Amino acid sequence: MTMDRVYNFAAGPSTMPEAALETAAREMLNYKGSGMSVMEMSHRSKAYQDIFDQTEAILRELMHIPESYSVLFLQGGATGQFAAIPMNLLSEGGSADYIDTGNFAHGAMVEAKKYGNIRCAASSREENYIRIPNLEPSIFDPRADYVYITTNNTIFGTRYAELPETGSVPLVADMSSNILSEVFDINRFGVAYAGAQKNVGPAGLTIVIVRKDLLGRAQSICPKVLDWTVMTDKGSMLNTPPTYAIYMAGLCMQWLKEQGGVAGIEKVNIEKARLLYDVLDESSFYRAPVEKKYRSRMNVTFTTPSPELDAAFVKAASSEGLVSLKGHRLVGGIRASIYNAMPVEGVKKLAEFMKKFEVENK
Ligand SMILES: *Cc1c(COP(=O)(O)O)cnc(C)c1O
């Protein structure tokens, strides 16, 4: 690691591969002899279209996305898609099933209710979202237009250990905090989408992967910038796309490819998560609230015996270059976000710090 950089455990925007940042720095003033920064380029230029096409190609390669899916690079964040999803998929008089596994899942459901009939098919809200609820196939409405899930719950630190069986009803997944972190069979999904700022690249880019047979269904009120069919026809360039964020995401994905792609990084991610959960499991000081089966590999949540000690932990860690460990304001405690770009070294250093802090404060 470069000397003056910290280990940044922020939940998003979050740490990015140094190699990608260095390439961006090198290319900042003059991108490959063009005499200008990527930020200054017309999105209609050949040079930029090449960057865009390469970024799409590498994402397709990393996730094995076939031509039967459209890949869109949009704006508006995951939150924009909370509205786009029902507007693109809900038929007149139709309904959708939502699985409420956290604040973002809940927010998506509440937003969707503006646009049609939404049913909460299962929820772990009453249990403080410490697990993914039981998802027997029988709980789903076979006539629903789609089933909505959140594959990793960033705030609470849970992850779907397996995907629900929804038969012929398309599965729509918010993958904002674990896209590209583990191997997913994209063919299991009707739609997979993610805000880029957790595990892909910088903020400002939203990736939407949609099976093409689901296009052409948008409600007439759907704004054009959120209409997947329009955006597919326009190659994500109905209007100006987030050009620089797309370029940066491409550099980050190039780095990921060099780490052995998604399958390669998945092994590292499992190991990184194990390092922290092992400390938590061996400790009588820390408490990890999430049910083991559903523990996130991306966001590790825990508490010390008191809110005062939580705050002391975050402060002391920060002075050792382990920063942004404060839990989300809704749940408090401590959260270590260990996305793809967090090196094993950083996680080892945090694990050592946790042990030391326990000994000193028990
Ligand atoms: C961060 C996050 C969101 C919100 O993303 P924005 O891009 O800020 O709208 C939604 N869902 C999940 C799972 C997230 O982690």
mmCIF file of C-alpha atoms and ligand atoms in Angstrom, residues 76-80 82 104 150 152-154 174 176-177 195 197-198, ligand 1:
data_model
loop_
_atom_site.group_PDB
_atom_site.id
_atom_site.type_symbol
_atom_site.label_atom_id
_atom_site.label_comp_id
_atom_site.label_asym_id
_atom_site.label_seq_id
_atom_site.Cartn_x
_atom_site.Cartn_y
_atom_site.Cartn_z
ATOM 1 C CA GLY A 76 -29.939 7.950 -10.314
ATOM 2 C CA GLY A 77 -28.387 5.323 -8.061
ATOM 3 C CA ALA A 78 -29.976 2.180 -6.735
ATOM 4 C CA THR A 79 -32.635 4.468 -5.303
ATOM 5 C CA GLY A 80 -33.612 5.586 -8.812
ATOM 6 C CA PHE A 82 -36.484 1.514 -6.703
ATOM 7 C CA PHE A 104 -32.904 -0.637 1.336
ATOM 8 C CA THR A 150 -31.650 -7.633 -1.981
ATOM 9 C CA ASN A 152 -26.625 -8.396 0.378
ATOM 10 C CA ASN A 153 -27.960 -6.109 3.067
ATOM 11 C CA THR A 154 -25.319 -3.463 3.540
ATOM 12 C CA ASP A 174 -30.548 -5.318 -5.813
ATOM 13 C CA SER A 176 -25.492 -2.986 -4.889
ATOM 14 C CA SER A 177 -23.221 -4.305 -2.160
ATOM 15 C CA GLY A 195 -25.162 1.306 -7.577
ATOM 16 C CA GLN A 197 -20.066 2.937 -5.428
ATOM 17 C CA LYS A 198 -19.769 -0.110 -3.196
HETATM 18 C C1 LIG B 1 -26.191 1.733 -0.959
HETATM 19 C C2 LIG B 1 -27.336 0.858 -1.315
HETATM 20 C C3 LIG B 1 -28.479 1.382 -1.933
HETATM 21 C C4 LIG B 1 -28.633 2.854 -2.241
HETATM 22 O O1 LIG B 1 -27.801 3.186 -3.274
HETATM 23 P P1 LIG B 1 -27.796 4.652 -3.951
HETATM 24 O O2 LIG B 1 -26.918 4.434 -5.129
HETATM 25 O O3 LIG B 1 -27.239 5.579 -2.929
HETATM 26 O O4 LIG B 1 -29.183 4.984 -4.310
HETATM 27 C C5 LIG B 1 -29.483 0.512 -2.267
HETATM 28 N N1 LIG B 1 -29.388 -0.803 -2.013
HETATM 29 C C6 LIG B 1 -28.312 -1.339 -1.398
HETATM 30 C C7 LIG B 1 -28.273 -2.800 -1.125
HETATM 31 C C8 LIG B 1 -27.260 -0.518 -1.035
HETATM 32 O O5 LIG B 1 -26.196 -1.050 -0.421
#
